[in-house]
XYZ file of C-alpha atoms in Angstrom:
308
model
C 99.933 116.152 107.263
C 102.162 117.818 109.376
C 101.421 121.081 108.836
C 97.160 120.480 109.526
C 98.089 119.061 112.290
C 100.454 122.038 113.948
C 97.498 124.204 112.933
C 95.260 121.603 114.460
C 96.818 121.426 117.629
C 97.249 125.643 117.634
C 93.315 126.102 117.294
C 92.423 123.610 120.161
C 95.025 125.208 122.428
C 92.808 128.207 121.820
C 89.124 127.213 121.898
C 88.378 127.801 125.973
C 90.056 130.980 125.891
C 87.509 132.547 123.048
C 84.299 134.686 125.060
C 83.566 136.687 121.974
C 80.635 136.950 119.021
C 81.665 135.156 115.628
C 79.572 134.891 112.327
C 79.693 132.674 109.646
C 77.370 132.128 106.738
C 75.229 128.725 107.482
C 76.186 127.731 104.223
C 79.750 127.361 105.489
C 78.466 124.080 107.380
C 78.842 121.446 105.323
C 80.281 118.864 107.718
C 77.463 119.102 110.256
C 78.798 121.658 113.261
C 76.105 121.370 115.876
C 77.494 123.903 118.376
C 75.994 127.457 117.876
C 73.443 129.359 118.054
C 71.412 131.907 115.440
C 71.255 135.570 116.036
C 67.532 137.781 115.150
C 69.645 140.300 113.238
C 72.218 138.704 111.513
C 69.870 136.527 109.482
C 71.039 132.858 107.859
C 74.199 133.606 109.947
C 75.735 131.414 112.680
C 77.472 132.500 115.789
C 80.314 130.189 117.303
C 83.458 129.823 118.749
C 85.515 129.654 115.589
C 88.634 127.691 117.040
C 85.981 125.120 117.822
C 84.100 125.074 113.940
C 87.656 125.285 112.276
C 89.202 122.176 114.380
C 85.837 120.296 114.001
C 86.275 120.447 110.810
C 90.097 119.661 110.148
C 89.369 116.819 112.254
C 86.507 115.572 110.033
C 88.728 115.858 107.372
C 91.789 113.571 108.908
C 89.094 111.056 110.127
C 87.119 110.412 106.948
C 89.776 110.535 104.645
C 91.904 107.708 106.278
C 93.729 107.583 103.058
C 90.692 106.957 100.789
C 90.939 109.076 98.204
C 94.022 110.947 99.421
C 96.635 111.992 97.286
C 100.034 110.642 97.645
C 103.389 112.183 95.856
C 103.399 109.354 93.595
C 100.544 110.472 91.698
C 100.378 114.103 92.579
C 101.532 114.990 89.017
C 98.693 112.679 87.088
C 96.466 115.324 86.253
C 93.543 115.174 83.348
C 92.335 118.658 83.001
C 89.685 117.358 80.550
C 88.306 114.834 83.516
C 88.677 116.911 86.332
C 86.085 119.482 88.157
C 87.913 122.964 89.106
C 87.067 125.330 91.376
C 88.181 128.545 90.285
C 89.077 129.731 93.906
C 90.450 133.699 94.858
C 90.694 132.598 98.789
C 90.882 136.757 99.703
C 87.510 136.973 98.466
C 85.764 132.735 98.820
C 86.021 133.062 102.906
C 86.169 137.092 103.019
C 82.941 137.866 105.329
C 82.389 140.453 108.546
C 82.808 138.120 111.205
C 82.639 140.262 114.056
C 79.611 143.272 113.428
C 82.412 146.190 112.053
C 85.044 145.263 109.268
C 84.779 143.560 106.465
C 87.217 140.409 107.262
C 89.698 139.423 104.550
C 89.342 135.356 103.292
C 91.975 133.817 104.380
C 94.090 130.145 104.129
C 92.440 128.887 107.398
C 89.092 129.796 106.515
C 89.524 128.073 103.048
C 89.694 124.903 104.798
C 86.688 124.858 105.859
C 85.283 125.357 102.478
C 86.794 122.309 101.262
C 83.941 119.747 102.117
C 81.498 122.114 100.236
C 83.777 121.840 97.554
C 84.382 117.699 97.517
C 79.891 117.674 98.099
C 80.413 119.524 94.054
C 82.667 116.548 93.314
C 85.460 119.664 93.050
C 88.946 117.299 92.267
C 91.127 120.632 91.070
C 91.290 123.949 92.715
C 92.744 126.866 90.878
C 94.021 129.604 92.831
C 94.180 132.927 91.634
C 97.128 134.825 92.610
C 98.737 134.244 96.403
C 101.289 136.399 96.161
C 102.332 139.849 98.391
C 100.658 142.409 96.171
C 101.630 146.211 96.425
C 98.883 149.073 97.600
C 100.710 151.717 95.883
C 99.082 153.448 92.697
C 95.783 151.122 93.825
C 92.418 151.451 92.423
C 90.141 151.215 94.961
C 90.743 150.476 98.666
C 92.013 146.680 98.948
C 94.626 146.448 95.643
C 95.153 144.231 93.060
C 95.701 140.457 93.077
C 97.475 141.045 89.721
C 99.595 143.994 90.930
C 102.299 141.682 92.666
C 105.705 142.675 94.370
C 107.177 139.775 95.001
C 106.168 136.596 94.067
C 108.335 134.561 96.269
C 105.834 135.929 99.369
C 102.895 134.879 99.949
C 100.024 137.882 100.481
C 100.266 138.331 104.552
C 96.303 139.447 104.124
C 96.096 135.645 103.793
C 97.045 134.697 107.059
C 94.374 134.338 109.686
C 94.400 136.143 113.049
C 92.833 133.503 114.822
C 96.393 132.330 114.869
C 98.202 135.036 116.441
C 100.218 137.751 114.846
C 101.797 137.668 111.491
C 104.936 135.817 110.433
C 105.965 134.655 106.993
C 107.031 131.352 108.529
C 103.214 130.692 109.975
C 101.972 132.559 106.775
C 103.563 129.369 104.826
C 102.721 126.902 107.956
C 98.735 127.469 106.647
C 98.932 127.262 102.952
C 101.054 124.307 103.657
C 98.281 123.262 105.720
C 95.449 124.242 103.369
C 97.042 122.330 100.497
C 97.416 119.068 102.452
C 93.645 119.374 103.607
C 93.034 119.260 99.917
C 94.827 116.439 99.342
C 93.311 114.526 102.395
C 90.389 114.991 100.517
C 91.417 114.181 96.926
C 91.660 117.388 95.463
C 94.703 118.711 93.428
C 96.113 122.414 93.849
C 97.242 124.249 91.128
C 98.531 127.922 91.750
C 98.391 131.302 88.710
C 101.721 132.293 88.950
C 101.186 135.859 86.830
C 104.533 136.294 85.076
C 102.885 138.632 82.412
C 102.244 141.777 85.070
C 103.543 143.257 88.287
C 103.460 145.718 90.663
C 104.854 149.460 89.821
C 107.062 149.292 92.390
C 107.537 145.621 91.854
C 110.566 144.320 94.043
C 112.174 142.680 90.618
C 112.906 146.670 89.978
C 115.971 146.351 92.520
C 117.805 143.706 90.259
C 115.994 144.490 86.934
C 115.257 147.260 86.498
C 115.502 146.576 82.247
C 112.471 144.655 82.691
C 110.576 147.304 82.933
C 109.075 150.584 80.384
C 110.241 154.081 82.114
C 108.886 157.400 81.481
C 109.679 160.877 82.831
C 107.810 161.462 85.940
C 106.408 164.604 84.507
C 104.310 162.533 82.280
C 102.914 160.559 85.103
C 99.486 161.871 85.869
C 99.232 162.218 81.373
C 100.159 158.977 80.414
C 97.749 156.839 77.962
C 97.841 154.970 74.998
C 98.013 157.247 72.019
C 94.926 157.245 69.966
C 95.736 156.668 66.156
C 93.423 158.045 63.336
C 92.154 155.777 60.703
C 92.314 152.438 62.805
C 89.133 150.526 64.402
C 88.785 150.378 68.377
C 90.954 147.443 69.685
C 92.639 146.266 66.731
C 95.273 144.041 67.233
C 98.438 144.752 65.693
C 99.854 143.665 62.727
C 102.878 143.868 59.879
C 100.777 145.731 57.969
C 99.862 148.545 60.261
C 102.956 149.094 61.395
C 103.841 152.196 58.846
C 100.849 153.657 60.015
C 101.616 153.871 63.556
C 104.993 154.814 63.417
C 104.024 157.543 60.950
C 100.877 159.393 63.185
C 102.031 162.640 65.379
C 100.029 161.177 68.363
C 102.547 157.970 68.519
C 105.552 160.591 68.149
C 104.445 162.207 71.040
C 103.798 159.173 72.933
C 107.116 157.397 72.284
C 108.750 161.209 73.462
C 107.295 160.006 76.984
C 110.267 156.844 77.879
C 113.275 156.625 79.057
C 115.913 154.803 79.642
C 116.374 152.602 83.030
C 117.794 154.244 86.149
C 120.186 151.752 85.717
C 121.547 152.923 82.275
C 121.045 156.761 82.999
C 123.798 156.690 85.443
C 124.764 153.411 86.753
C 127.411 154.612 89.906
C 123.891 156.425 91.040
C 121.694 153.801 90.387
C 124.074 151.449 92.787
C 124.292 153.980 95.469
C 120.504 154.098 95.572
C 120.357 150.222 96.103
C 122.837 150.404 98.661
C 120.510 152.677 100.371
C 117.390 150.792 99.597
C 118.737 147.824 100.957
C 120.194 149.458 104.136
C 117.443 151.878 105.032
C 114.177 150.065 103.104
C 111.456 152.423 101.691
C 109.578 151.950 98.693
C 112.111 151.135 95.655
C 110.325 153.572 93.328
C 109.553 156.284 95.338
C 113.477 156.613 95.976
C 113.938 156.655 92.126
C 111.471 159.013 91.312
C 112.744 161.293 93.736
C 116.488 160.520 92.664
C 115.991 159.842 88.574
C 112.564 162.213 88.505
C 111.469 158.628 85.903
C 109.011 156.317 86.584
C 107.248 153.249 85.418
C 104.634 153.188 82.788
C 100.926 152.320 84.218
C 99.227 149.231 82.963
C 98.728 149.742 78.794
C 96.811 147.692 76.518
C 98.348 145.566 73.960
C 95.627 146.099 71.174
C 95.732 149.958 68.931
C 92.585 152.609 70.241
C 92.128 150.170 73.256
């Protein structure tokens, strides 16, 4: 419980010095906050000091658990999937709401917390969190980026971290999901986290030590590529032994396979070490400085089935 408490003791350092106006939705309050007050315009909304909602609440949490239903190390690993209630929880988007009248606030670790309760009142004993993990912006669609597009999974996604605690760090970044998943286990409820091994980011930071792992094309076939459409098969038929002489033998799958390349790596490996050298000593994005150096690229997202 160290970690809930740190964060504990952080928010109640805080609560006197907060003068502002903070909304949450009502249905946030499921441990019975008294203190605030409702607003004409921002209907089913409540406004309140937030340091003074979130600690109420963590401190709920440490008192009525006492232990009861806690989990302890020695039992962390007994899970029954078939027995147990899961939350599906993407904590960007569960606690994401616009908490001050402009922007659109991000959900975050600390706000998750407070969810919990809500969550144990649905007799919620598992919580599934979709991905965590720093996610890249480039090649996005849309404005905020996919969960799914990650650069490095050994970082967690700094959107996560909650302003109410002061500027970014990685080490308070950790310090709340630390703190998130012992709330959860104050409370009985298990963690499990989607770590996405089957897709990455373009510019995925694995690039600088594999770059093998991943499909290159020339980068003047960037803004072209797609799945080559084969004559004579079904939409989104998966692939099979049989078909196989009938891809390989259609002019469209010619021209598609015409597209790849080889890894920087293996085009010319004295260049492909300089250019790590100077990632490493000047930072940048990874594949911006080989498509400028290599004029190659990775291959966008592709589907795994024929006339997708």
């Amino acid at each position: 419980m160290e970690n809930l408490s740190f964060i504990l003791e952080k928010l109640k350092g805080k609560k006197d010095s907060f003068n502002g106006d903070y909304f949450i939705p009502k249905m946030w309050n499921s441990f019975n906050f008294t203190n605030y007050s409702n607003d004409s315009v921002r209907y089913d909304e409540m406004k309140l000091n937030p340091y003074e909602f979130i600690s109420d609440c963590i401190e709920k949490i440490i008192k009525n658990s006492s232990g009861k239903g806690s989990i302890s190390s020695s039992t962390a690993s007994d899970v029954s999937l078939e027995s147990s209630v899961i939350y599906c929880l993407f904590p960007r988007m569960l606690t994401a709401w616009n908490h001050y009248d402009n922007n659109l606030c991000s959900g975050t670790f600390l706000k998750t917390i407070c969810m919990l309760p809500y969550l144990k009142k649905m007799n919620v004993n598992l919580v599934y969190l979709l991905p965590i993990f720093k996610y890249s912006l480039s090649n996005r669609k849309g404005d905020t980026g996919s969960p799914y597009s990650i650069k490095n999974i050994y970082q967690l996604d700094e959107n996560l971290h909650d302003n109410l605690l002061g500027d970014f760090n990685s080490e308070i970044l950790e310090t709340e999901f630390k703190a998130f998943v012992e709330a959860c286990h104050l409370l009985g409820i298990k963690v499990m986290v989607d770590f996405v091994f089957r897709t990455v980011a373009r510019d995925s930071d694995l690039i600088i030590e594999h770059p093998d792992w991943f499909y290159w094309i020339n980068l003047e076939c960037k803004n072209s590529f797609c799945a080559p459409k084969i004559e004579g098969i079904k939409a989104q038929t998966v692939v099979s032994e049989k078909l196989v002489p009938k891809i390989y033998s259609s002019r469209n799958v010619s021209d598609y396979l015409k597209q790849f390349t080889y890894s920087p790596k293996d085009i010319d490996q004295k260049k492909w070490l300089s250019l790590v050298d100077r990632y490493k000593t000047s930072g940048g994005n990874i594949l911006e400085l080989i498509e400028e150096e290599f004029k190659i690229t990775t291959a966008p997202g592709f589907s795994d089935v024929i006339n997708d």
